[in-house]
Coordinates of C-alpha atoms in Angstrom, one line a residue:
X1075 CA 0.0 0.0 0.0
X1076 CA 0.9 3.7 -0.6
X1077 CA 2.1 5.6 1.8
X1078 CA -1.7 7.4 1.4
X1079 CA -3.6 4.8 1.2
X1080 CA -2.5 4.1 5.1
X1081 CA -3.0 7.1 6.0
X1082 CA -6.6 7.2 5.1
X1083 CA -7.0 3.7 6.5
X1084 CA -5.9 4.9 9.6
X1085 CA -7.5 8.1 9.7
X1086 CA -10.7 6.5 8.8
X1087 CA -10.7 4.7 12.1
X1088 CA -12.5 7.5 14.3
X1089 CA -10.8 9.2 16.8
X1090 CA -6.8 8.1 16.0
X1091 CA -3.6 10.3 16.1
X1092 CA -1.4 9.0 13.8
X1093 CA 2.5 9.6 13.7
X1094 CA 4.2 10.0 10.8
X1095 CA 7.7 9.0 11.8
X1096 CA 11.7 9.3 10.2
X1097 CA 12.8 6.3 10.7
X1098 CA 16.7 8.0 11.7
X1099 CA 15.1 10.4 14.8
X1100 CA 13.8 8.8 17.8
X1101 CA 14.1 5.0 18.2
X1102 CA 10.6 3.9 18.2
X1103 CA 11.9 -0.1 17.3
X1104 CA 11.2 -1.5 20.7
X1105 CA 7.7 1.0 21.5
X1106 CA 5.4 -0.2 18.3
X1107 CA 3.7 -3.0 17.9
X1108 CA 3.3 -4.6 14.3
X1109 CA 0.6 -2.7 13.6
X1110 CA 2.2 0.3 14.1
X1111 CA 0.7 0.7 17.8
X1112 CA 2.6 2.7 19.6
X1113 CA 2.6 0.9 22.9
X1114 CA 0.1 1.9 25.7
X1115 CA -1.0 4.6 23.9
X1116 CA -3.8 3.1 21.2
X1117 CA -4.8 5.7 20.3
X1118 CA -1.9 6.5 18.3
X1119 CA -0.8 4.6 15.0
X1120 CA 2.9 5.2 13.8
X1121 CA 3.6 5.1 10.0
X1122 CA 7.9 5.1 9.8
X1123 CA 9.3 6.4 6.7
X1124 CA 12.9 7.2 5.5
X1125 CA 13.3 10.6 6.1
X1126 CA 10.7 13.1 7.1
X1127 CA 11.3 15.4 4.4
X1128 CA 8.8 12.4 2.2
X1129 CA 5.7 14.1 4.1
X1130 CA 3.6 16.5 2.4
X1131 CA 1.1 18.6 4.1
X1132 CA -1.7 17.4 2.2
X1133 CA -1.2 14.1 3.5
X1134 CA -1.6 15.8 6.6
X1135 CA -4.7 17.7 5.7
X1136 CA -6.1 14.6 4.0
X1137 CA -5.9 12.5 7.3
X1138 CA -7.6 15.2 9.3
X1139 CA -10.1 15.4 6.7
X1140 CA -10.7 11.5 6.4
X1141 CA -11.4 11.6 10.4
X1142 CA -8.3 11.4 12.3
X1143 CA -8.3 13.7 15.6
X1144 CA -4.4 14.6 15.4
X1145 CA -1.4 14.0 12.8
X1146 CA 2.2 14.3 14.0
X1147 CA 5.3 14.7 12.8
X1148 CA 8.6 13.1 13.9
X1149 CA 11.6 14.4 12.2
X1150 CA 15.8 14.4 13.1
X1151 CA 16.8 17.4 15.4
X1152 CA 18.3 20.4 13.4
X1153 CA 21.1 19.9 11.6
X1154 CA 20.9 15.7 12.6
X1155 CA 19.1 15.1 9.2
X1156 CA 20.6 12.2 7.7
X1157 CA 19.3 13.3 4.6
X1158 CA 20.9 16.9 4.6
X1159 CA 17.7 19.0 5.1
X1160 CA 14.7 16.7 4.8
X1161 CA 13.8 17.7 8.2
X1162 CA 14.3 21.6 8.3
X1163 CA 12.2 21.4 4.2
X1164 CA 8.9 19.6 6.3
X1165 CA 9.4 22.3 9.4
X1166 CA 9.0 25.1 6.9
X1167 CA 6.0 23.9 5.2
X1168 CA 4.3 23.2 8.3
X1169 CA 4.8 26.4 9.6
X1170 CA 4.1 28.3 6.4
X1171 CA 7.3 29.1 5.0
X1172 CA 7.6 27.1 2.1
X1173 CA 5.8 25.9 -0.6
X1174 CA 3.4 23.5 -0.4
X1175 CA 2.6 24.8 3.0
X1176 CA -0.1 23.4 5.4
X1177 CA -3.1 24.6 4.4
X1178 CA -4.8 26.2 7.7
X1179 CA -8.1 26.1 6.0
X1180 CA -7.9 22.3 5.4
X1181 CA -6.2 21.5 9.0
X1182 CA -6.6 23.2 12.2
X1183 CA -3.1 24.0 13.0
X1184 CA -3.8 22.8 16.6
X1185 CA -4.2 19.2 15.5
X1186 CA -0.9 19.3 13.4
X1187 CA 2.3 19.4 15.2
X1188 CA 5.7 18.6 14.1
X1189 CA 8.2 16.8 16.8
X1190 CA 11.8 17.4 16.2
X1191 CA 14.4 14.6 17.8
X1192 CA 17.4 12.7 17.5
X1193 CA 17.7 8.9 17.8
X1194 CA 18.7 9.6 21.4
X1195 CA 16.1 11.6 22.6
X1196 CA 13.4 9.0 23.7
X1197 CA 12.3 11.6 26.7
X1198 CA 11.9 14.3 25.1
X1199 CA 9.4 12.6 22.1
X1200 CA 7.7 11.2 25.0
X1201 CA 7.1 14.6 26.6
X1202 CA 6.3 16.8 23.4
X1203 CA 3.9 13.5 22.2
X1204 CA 2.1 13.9 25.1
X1205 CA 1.4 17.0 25.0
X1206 CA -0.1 16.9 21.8
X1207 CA -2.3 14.4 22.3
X1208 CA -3.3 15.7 25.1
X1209 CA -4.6 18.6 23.3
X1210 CA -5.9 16.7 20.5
X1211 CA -8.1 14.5 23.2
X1212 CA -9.0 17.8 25.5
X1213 CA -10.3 19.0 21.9
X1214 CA -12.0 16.0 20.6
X1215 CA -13.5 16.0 24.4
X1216 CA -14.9 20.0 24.1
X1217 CA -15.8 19.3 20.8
X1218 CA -18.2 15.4 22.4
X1219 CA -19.4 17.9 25.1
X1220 CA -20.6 20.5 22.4
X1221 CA -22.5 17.9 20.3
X1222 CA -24.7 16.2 23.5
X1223 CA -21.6 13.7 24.6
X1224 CA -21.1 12.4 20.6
X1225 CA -18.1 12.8 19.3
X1226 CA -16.9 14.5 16.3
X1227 CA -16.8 12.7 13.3

């Protein structure tokens, strides 16, 4: 399957976060299962890819848009980039300052966040990955509260 056509599967499963992951920054070998699982968290499936600089932002905006509460991304710490500058090229779209940029009209900037770490830095993913999905779920639980205890869909 395409890199796409995962992310839509996933996404299409209400209510997941899903991680799109360089395979060279954090270690996540022994914390995902072989579905891509991350361990004690299932509410967050992990697609590993190369380098980070693969992602587009409209696969971003197409797995909000295909149901998905959250989309990260996990790219090499500045200047750690095995591939030269995938990492910084994805960090500037996401933020706007390069083409093709996240569009904020196709995905709420609050459910997008990028996550930028070197192998080593198991922690600090931890920390920043839980914070955003802590947001993502304190929005998806506003949002069930809003709409007589359903969730959004």
């Amino acid at each position: 399957r395409t890199l796409q056509e995962k992310i839509i599967t996933i996404a299409k499963k209400s209510g997941k976060i899903i991680g799109l992951c360089c395979e060279r920054s954090v270690n996540l070998d022994q914390h995902i299962d072989k579905d891509g699982t991350l361990k004690g968290h299932p509410r967050v499936k992990v697609i590993q890819l190369p380098c980070s600089g693969m992602i587009q932002p409209s696969q971003l905006e197409q797995a909000l848009a295909k149901g998905a509460s959250g989309a990260f991304v996990v790219g090499c710490a500045s200047g750690d980039c095995h591939y030269r500058t995938g990492n910084l090229l994805l960090r500037d779209r996401l933020s706007g300052e390069r083409a093709p940029k996240l569009n904020f009209k196709k995905a709420d900037p609050k459910r997008v966040a990028g996550i930028w770490v070197s192998r080593h830095e198991w922690p600090k993913f931890i920390q920043e990955r839980t914070d955003f999905t802590g947001k993502v779920q304190a929005m998806d639980n506003a949002g069930a509260a809003s709409n007589g205890g359903k969730a959004n869909g």
